Short mmCIF file of C-alpha atoms and ligand atoms in Angstrom, two decimals:
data_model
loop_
_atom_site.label_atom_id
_atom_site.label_comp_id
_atom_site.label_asym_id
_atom_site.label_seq_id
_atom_site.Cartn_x
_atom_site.Cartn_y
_atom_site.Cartn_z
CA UNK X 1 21.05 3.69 21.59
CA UNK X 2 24.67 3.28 22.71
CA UNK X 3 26.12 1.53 19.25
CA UNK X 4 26.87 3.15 16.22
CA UNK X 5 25.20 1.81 13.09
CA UNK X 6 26.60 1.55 9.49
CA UNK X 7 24.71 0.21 6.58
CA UNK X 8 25.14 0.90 2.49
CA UNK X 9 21.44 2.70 1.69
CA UNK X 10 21.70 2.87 -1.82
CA UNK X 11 20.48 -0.98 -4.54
CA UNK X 12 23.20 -2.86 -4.89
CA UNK X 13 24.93 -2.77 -8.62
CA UNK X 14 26.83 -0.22 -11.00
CA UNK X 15 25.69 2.98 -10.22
CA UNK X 16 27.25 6.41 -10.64
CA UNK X 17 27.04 6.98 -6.53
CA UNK X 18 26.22 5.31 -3.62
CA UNK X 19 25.72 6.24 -0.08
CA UNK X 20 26.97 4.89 3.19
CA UNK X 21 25.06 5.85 6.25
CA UNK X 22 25.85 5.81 10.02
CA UNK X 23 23.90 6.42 12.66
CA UNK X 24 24.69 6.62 16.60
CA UNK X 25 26.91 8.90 19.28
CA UNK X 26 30.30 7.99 18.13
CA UNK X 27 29.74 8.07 14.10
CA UNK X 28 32.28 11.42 13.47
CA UNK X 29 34.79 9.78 15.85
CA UNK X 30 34.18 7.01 13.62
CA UNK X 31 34.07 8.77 10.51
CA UNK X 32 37.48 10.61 11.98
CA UNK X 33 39.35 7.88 11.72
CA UNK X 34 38.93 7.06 7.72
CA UNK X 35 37.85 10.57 6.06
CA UNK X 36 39.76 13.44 5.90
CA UNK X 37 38.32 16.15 4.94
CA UNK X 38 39.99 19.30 2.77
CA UNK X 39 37.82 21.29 5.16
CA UNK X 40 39.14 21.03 8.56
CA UNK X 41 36.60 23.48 10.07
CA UNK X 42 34.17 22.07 13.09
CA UNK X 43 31.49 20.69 11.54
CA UNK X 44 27.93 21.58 11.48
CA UNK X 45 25.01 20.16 11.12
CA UNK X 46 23.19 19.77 7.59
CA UNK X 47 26.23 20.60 5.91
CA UNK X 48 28.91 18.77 3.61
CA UNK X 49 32.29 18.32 3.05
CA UNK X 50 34.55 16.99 0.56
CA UNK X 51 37.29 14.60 0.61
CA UNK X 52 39.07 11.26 0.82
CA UNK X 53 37.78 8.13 2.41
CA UNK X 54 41.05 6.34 3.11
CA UNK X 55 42.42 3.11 5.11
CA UNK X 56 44.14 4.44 8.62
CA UNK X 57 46.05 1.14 8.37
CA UNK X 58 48.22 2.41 5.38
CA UNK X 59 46.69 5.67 4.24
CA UNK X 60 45.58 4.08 1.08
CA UNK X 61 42.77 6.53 -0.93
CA UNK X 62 39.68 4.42 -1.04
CA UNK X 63 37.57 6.69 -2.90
CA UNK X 64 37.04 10.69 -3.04
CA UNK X 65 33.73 11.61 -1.45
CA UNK X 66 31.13 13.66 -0.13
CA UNK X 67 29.77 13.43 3.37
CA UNK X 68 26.54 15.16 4.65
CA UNK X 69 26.54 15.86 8.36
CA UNK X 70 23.36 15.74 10.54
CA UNK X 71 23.80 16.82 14.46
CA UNK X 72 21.04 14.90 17.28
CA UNK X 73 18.32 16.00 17.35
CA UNK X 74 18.07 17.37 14.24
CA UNK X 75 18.61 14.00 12.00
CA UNK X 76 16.90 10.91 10.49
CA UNK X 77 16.78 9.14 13.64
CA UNK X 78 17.38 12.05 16.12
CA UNK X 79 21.05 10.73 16.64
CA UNK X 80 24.19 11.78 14.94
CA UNK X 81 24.36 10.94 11.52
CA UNK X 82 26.54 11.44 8.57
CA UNK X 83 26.00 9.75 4.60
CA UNK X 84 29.01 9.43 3.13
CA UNK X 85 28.35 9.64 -0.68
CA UNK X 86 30.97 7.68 -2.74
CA UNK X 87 31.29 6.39 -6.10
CA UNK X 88 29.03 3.70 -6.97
CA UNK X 89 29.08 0.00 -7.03
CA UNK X 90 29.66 -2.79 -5.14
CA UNK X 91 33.69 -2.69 -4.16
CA UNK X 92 33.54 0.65 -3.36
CA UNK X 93 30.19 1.09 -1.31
CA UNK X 94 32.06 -2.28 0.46
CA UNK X 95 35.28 -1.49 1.31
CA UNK X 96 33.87 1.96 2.81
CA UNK X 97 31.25 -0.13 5.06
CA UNK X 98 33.88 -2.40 5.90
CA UNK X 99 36.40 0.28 7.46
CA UNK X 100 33.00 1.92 9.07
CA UNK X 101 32.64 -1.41 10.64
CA UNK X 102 36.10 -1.92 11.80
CA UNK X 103 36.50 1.71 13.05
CA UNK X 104 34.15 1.04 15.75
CA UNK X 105 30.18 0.72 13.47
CA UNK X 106 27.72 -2.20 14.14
CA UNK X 107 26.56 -3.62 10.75
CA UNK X 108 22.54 -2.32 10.62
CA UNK X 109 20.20 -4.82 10.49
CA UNK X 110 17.34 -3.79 8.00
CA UNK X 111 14.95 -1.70 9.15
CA UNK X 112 17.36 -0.35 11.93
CA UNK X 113 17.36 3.30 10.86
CA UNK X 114 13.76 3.74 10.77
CA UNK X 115 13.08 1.55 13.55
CA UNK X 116 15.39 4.32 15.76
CA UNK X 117 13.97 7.09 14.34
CA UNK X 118 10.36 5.62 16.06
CA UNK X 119 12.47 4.73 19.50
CA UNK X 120 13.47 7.82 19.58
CA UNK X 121 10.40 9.46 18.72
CA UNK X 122 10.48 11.15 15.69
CA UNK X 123 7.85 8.91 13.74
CA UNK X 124 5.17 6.78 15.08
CA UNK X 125 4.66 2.88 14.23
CA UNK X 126 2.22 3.72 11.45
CA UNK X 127 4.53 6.82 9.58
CA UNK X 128 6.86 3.75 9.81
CA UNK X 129 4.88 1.18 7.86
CA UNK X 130 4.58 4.70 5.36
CA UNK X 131 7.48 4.69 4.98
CA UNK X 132 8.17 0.93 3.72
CA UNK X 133 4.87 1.70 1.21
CA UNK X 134 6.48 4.50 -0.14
CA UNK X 135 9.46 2.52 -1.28
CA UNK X 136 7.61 -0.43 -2.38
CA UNK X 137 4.58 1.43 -3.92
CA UNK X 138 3.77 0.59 -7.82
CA UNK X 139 2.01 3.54 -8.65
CA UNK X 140 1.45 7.29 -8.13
CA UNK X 141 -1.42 6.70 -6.22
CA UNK X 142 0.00 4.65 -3.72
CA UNK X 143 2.99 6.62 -3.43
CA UNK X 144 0.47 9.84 -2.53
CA UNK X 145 -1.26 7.71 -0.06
CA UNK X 146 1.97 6.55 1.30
CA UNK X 147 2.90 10.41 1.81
CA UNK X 148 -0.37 10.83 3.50
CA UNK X 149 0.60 8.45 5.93
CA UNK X 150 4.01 9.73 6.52
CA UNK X 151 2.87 13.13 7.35
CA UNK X 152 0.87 11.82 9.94
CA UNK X 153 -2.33 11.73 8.61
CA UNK X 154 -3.25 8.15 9.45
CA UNK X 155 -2.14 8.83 13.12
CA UNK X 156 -3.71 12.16 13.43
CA UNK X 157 -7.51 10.45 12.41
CA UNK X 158 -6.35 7.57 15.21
CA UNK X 159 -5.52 10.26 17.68
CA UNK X 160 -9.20 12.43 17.04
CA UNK X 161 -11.18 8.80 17.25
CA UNK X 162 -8.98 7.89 20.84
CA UNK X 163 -9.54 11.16 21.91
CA UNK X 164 -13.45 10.60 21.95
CA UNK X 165 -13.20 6.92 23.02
CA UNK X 166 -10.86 8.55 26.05
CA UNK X 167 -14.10 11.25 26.90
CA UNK X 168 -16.53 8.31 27.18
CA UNK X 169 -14.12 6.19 29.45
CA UNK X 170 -13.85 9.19 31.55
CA UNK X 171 -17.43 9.66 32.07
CA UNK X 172 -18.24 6.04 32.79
CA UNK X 173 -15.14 5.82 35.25
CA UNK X 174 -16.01 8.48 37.25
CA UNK X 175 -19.32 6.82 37.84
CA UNK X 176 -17.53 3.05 38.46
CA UNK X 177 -14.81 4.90 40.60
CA UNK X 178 -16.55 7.78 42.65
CA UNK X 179 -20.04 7.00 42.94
CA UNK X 180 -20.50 8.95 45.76
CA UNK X 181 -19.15 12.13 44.22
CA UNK X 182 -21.67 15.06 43.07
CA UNK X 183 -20.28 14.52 38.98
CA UNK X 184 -22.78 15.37 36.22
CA UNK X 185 -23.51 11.35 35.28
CA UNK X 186 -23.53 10.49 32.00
CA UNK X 187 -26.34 8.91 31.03
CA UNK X 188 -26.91 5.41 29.03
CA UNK X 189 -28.45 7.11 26.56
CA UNK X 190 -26.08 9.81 25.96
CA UNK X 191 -23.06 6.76 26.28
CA UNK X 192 -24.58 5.09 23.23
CA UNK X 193 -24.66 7.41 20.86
CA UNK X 194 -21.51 8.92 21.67
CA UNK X 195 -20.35 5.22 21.34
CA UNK X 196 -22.62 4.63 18.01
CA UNK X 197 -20.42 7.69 16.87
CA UNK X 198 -17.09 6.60 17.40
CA UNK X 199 -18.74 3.01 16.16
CA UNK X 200 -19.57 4.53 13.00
CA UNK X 201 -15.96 6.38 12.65
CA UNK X 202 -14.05 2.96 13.20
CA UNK X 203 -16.80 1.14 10.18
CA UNK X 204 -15.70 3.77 7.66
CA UNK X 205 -12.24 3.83 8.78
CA UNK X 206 -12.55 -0.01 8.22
CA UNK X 207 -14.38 0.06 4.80
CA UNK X 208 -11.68 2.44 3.03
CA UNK X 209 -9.61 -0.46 3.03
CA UNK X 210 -11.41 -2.02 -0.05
CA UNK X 211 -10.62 1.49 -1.35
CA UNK X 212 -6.96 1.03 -0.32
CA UNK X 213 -6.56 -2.18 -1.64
CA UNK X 214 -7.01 -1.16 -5.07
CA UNK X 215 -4.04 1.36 -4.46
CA UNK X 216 -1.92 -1.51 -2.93
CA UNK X 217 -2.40 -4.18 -4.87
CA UNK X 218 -3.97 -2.72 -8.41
CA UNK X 219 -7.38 -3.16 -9.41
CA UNK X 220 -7.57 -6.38 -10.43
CA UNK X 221 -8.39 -6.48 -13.91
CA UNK X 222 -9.85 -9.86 -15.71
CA UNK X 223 -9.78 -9.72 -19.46
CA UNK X 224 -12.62 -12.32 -20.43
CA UNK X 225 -14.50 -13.52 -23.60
CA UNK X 226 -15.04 -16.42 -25.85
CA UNK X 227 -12.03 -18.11 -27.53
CA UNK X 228 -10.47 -15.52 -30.67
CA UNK X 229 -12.42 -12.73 -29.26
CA UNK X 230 -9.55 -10.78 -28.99
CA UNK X 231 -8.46 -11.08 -25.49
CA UNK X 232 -5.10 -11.58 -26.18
CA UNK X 233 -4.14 -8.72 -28.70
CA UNK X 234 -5.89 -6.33 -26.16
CA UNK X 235 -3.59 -7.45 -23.73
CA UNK X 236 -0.46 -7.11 -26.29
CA UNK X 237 -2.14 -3.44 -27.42
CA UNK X 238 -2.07 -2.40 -24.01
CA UNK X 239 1.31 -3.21 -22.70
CA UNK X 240 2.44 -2.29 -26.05
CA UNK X 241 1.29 1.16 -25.50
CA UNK X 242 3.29 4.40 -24.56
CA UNK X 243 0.26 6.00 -22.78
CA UNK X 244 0.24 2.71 -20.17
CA UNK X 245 3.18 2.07 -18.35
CA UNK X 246 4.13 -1.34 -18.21
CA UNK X 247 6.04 -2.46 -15.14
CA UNK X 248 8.20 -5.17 -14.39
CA UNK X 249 6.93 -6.51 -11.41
CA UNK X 250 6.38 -10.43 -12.12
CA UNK X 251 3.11 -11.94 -11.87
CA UNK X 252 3.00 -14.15 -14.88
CA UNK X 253 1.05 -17.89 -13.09
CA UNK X 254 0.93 -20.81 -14.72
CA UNK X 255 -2.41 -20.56 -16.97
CA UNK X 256 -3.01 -16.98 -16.34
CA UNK X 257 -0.68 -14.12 -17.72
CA UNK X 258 -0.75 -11.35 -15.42
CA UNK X 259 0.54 -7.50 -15.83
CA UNK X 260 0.61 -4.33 -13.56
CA UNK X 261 0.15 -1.04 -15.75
CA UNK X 262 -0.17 2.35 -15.04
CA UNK X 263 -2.52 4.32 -16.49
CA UNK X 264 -2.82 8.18 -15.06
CA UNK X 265 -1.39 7.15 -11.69
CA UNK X 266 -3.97 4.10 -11.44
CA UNK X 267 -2.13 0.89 -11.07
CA UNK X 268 -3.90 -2.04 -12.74
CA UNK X 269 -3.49 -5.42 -12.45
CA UNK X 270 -4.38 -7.01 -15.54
CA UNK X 271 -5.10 -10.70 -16.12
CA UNK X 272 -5.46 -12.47 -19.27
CA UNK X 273 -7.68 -15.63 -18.94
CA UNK X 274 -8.73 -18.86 -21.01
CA UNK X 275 -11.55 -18.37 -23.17
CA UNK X 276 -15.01 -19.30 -21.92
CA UNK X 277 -16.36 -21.92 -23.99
CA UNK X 278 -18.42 -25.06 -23.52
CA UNK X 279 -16.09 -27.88 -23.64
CA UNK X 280 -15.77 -31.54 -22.80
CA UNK X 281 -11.72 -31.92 -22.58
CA UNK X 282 -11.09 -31.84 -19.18
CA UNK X 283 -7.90 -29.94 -19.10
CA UNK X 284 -9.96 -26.86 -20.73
CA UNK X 285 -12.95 -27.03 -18.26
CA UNK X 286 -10.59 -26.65 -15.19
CA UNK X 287 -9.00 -23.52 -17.50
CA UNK X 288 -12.51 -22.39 -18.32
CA UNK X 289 -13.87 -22.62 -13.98
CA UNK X 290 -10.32 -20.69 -12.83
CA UNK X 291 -11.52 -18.35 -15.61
CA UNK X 292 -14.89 -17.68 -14.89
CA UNK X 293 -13.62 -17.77 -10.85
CA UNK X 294 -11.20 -15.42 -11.43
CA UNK X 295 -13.43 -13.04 -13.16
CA UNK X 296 -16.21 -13.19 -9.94
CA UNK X 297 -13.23 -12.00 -7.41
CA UNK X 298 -12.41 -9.35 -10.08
CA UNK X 299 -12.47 -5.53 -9.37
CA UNK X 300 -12.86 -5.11 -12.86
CA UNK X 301 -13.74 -7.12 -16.03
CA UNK X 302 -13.07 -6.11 -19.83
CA UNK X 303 -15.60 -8.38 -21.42
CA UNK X 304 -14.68 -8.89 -25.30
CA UNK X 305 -17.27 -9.94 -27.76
CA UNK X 306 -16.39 -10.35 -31.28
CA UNK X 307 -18.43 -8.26 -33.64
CA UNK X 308 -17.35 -10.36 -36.42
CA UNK X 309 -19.17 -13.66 -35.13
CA UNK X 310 -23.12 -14.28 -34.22
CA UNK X 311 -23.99 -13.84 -30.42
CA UNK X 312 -23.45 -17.47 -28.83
CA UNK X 313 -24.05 -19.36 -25.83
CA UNK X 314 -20.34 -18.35 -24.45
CA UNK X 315 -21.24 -15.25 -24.95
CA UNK X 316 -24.55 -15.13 -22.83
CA UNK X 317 -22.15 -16.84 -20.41
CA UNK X 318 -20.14 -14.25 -20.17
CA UNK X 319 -23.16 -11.32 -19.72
CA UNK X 320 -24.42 -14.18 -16.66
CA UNK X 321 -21.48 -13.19 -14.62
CA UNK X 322 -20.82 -9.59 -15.55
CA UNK X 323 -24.03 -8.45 -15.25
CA UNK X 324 -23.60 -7.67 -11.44
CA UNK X 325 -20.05 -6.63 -11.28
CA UNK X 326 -17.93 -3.53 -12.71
CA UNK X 327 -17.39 -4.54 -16.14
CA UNK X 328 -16.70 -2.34 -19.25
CA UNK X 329 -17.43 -4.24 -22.51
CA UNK X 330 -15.36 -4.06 -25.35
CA UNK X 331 -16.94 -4.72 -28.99
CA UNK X 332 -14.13 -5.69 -30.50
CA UNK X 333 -13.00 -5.74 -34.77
CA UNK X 334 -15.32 -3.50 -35.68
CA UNK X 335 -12.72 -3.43 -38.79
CA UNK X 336 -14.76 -6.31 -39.66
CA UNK X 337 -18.21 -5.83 -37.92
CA UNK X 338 -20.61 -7.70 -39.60
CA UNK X 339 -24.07 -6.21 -40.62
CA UNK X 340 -26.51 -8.64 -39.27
CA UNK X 341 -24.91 -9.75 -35.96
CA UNK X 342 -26.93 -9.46 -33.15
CA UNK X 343 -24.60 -8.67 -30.29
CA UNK X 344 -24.86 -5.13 -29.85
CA UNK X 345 -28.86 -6.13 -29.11
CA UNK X 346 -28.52 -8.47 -26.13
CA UNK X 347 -25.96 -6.49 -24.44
CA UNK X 348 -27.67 -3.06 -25.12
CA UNK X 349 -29.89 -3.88 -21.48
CA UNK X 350 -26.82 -4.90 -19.27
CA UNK X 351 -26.27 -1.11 -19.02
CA UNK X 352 -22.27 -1.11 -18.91
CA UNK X 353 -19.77 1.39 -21.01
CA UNK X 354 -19.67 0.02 -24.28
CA UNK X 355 -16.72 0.17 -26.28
CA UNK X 356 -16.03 -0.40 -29.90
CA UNK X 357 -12.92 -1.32 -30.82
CA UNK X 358 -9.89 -3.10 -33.00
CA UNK X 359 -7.58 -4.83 -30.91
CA UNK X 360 -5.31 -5.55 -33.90
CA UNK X 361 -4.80 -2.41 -35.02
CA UNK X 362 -5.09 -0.53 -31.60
CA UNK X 363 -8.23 1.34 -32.34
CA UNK X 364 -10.15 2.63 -29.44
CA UNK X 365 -7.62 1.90 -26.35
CA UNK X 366 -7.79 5.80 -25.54
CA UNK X 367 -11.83 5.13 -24.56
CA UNK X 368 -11.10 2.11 -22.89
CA UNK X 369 -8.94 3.98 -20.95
CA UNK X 370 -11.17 7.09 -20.36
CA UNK X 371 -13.75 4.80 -19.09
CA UNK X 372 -11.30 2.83 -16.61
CA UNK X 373 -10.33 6.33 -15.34
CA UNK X 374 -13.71 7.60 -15.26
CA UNK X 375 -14.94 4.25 -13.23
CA UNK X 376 -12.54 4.36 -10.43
CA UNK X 377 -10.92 7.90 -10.13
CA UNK X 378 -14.24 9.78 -9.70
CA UNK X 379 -15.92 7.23 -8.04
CA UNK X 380 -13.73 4.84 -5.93
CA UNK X 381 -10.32 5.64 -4.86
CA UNK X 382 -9.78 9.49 -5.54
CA UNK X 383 -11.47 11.30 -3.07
CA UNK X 384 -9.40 13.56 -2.03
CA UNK X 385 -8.87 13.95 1.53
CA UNK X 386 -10.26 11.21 3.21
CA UNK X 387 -7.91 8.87 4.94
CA UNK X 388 -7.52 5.86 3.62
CA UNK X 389 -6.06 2.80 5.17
CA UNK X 390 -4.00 0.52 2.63
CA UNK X 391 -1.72 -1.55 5.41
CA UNK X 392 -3.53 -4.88 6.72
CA UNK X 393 -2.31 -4.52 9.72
CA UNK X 394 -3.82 -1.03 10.90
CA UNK X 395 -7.50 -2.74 9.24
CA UNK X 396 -7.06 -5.36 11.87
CA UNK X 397 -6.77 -3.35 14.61
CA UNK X 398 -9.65 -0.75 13.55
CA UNK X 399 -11.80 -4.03 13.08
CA UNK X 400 -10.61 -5.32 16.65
CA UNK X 401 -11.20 -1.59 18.19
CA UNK X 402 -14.77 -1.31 16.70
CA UNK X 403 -15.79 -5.17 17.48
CA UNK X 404 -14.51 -3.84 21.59
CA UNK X 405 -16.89 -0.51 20.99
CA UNK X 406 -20.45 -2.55 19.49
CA UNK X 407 -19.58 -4.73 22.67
CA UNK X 408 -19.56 -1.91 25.20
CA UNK X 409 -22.54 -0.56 23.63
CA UNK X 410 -24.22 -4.16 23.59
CA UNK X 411 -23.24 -4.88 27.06
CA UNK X 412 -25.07 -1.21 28.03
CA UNK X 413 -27.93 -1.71 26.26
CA UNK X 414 -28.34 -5.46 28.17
CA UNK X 415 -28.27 -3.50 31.23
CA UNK X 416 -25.09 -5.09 32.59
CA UNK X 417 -23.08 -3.21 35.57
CA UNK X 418 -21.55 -0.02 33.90
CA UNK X 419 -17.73 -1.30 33.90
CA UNK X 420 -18.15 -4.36 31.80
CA UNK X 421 -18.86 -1.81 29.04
CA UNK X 422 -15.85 0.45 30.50
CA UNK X 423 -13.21 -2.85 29.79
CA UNK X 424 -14.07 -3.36 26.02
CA UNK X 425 -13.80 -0.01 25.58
CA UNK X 426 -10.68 0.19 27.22
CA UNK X 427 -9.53 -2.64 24.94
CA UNK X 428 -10.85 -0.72 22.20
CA UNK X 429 -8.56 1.88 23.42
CA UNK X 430 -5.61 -0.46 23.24
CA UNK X 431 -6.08 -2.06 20.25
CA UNK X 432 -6.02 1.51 18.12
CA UNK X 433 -2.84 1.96 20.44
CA UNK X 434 -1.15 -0.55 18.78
CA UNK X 435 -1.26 1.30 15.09
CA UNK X 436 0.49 4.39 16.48
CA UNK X 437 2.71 2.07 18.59
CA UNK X 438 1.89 3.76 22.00
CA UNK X 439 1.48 0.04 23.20
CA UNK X 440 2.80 -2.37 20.28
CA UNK X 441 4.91 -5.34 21.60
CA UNK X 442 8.31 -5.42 21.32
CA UNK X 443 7.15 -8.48 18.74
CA UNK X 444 4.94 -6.45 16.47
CA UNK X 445 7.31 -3.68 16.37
CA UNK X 446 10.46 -6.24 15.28
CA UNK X 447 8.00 -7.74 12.60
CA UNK X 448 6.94 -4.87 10.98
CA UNK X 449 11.06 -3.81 11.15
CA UNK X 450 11.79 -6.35 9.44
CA UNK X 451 10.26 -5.83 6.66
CA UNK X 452 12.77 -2.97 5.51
CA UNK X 453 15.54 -3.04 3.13
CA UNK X 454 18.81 -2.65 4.34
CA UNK X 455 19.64 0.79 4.89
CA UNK X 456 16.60 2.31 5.81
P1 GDP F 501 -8.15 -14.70 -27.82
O1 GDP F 501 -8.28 -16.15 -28.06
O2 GDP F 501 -9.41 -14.12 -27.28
O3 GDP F 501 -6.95 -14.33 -26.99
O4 GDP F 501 -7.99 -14.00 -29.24
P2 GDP F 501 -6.68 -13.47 -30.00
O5 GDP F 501 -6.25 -12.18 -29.45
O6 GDP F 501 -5.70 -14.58 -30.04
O7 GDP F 501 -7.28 -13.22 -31.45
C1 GDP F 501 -7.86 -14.23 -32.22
C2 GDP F 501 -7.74 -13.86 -33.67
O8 GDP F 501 -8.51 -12.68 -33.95
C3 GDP F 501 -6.35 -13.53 -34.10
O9 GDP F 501 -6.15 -14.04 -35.39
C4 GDP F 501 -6.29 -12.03 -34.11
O10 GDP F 501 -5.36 -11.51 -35.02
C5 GDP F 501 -7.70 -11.68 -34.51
N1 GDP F 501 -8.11 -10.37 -34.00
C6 GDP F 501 -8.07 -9.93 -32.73
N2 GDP F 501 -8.55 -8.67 -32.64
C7 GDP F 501 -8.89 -8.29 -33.89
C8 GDP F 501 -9.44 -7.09 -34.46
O11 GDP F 501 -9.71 -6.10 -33.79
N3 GDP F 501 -9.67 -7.10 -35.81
C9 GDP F 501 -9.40 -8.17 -36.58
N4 GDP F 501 -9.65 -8.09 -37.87
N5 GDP F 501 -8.87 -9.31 -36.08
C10 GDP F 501 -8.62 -9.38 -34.77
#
């Protein structure tokens, strides 16, 4: 890149530093011109100095700093770099961009950092889109996945499942190109099931997205009983908790209350609901449908009955649509259980955790817990390992790549001429491509650069 960019990398607001970073061939002549330095020794590369960003117009101090010096290749984006780290805040951080920029910097546009760093080869497309994760991810999990990605991991299972597309091709090609050479032909047979293979590698590949999901997003979490179950001071004993860590990413929709907590790096999306209950006002029965809809898409559902009241029709309701999905059921006041009510009975055969608890006076949230953890750490997402995809976009392509590979094998198995299957697995070839970036578009590669905060 010929141009020199300059961008402040550190959230805007009163902080006790902040960090200015350039990137590009002429950034020390740059820096030259407004720092100077009590050092005056060459400089070298991942080493800092100390001293005084000033004005060259009229030597005015503009802050006393530190700047950390990074020499191509060895650097962020594989070009010269420097961070200048300066006192925090807004004037500050501003007026030091500012003289960057009129010293001889282009302002970087967001994403612009990174986005060299892949030109110039140091991280693929998909260590990239890591890379964005990683700053936006909500919990530890995601985070770790997001670290999996940036080392390379996501690439590196690509690479292995191009590598045996790429043996296939080159067996069927030599047949399409050089019939009339002596080469060992690969048979149909032995084409599908090294096909069926990578098929099968792409489906999984594919599938750990559900698994991924519930790292992005949270597992989605649907809080649901019968009106003064409870469902509400659950909700408040939760968040209210030290053990769950509330955090303060907004969610809250108009007749739902939604809340991401953490709970031992699991990020949960809980959602509070309307109480199910048979009703004739209108108003309610749209409440009590989103409800019961909500609960169907729902990774999760804490079902509250109330141990206080008899068993009722709401309540068989509610067992109707858990009874087929992951659902943990809370009994709830047991600090006022009543001795003849029949609920524990008719939910005894659903075969779900059971719970007993007191929402108002926080009894029992440590089991709830335990059981959450035990449901989807052991089972679901924590697997060590395995690669999982969580970014959309890379699921896309895997489907697209494994739709190209069950059409080569169809078109074999339909006896068509040998290089009809050879272009859809090409294309299959090209579509995985595109989550490395070996052949993204200059258009996917701008999108997904886009996406980046300032700085980065
Ligand atoms: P929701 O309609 O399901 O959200 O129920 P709320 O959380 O609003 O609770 C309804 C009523 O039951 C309130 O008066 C709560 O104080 C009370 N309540 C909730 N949980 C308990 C509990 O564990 N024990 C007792 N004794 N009362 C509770």
């Amino acid at each position: 890149m010929e141009n020199t960019i300059a961008a402040i990398s550190t959230a805007s607001g009163n902080a006790g530093i902040g960090i200015i970073r350039l990137s590009g061939k002429n950034c020390f002549d740059i820096l030259d011109k407004i720092f100077i330095p009590k050092n005056k020794n060459k400089i070298k590369g991942y080493s800092i100095k100390y001293g005084n960003i000033i004005n060259p117009e009229n030597n005015e101090i503009i802050d006393e700093v530190l700047v950390s010096y990074f020499i191509s290749p060895n650097s962020f984006t594989r070009e010269n770099m420097c961070e200048i780290n300066s006192h925090g805040g807004m004037t500050v951080e501003r007026k030091i961009l500012e003289l960057c920029l009129k010293n001889g910097a282009d302002l970087a546009s967001p994403g612009e950092f990174t986005k060299r760093a892949f030109l110039n080869g140091r991280i693929d497309l998909s260590q990239a889109e890591s890379i964005i994760d990683l700053i936006n991810s909500k919990s530890d999990k995601e985070a770790k996945e997001s670290i999996k990605g940036l080392k390379g991991e996501i690439s590196e299972k690509i690479e292995e499942i191009e590598k045996k597309i790429t043996d296939v091709m080159v067996n069927i090609e030599v047949i399409v190109d050089y019939p009339e050479y002596d080469v060992p032909e690969i048979t149909n047979d032995e084409a599908l099931k090294q096909l069926k293979n990578i098929e099968i590698m792409l489906e999984n590949l594919e599938k750990s997205f559900e698994r991924g999901k519930l790292i992005r997003d949270g597992i989605k979490t649907v809080i649901f009983g019968k009106p003064n179950a409870g469902k509400s001071s659950l909700l408040n004993a939760i968040l209210n908790e030290d053990r769950a860590i509330v955090s303060e990413i907004e969610g809250t929709t108009r007749d739902t209350i939604e809340e991401f907590i953490n709970i031992d790096g699991l990020s949960l999306k809980l959602i509070d609901t309307a109480g199910i209950r048979d009703t004739e006002n209108k108003i309610e029965k749209i409440g009590v449908e989103k409800s019961k809809k909500l609960a169907k898409e729902a990774d999760l559902i804490i079902a509250i009955f109330d141990l206080s009241r008899d068993f009722e029709e709401e309540d068989k309701q509610i067992i109707d649509i858990i009874k087929d999905k992951n659902a943990i059921i809370v009994l709830n006041k047991v600090d006022i259980k009543q001795e003849n009510n029949n609920i524990e009975d008719k939910i005894k055969s659903l075969c779900k955790p059971i719970i007993k608890m007191s929402a108002l006076k926080k009894d029992g949230l440590n089991d709830l817990y335990e059981k959450i953890i035990e449901i989807f750490k052991l089972n679901n997402i924590d697997n060590g390992n395995e690669v999982i995809i969580t970014n959309e976009r890379h699921k896309n392509q895997i489907r697209k790549a494994y739709q190209n590979i069950v059409n080569g094998e169809d078109a074999i198995k339909n006896n068509m001429p040998i290089d009809i299957s050879s272009i859809y697995i090409k294309q299959a070839l090209e579509d995985l491509g595109e989550i490395t970036g070996k052949n993204a578009s200059e258009d996917i590669i701008n999108e997904i650069f886009k996406k980046f905060c300032l700085g980065k």
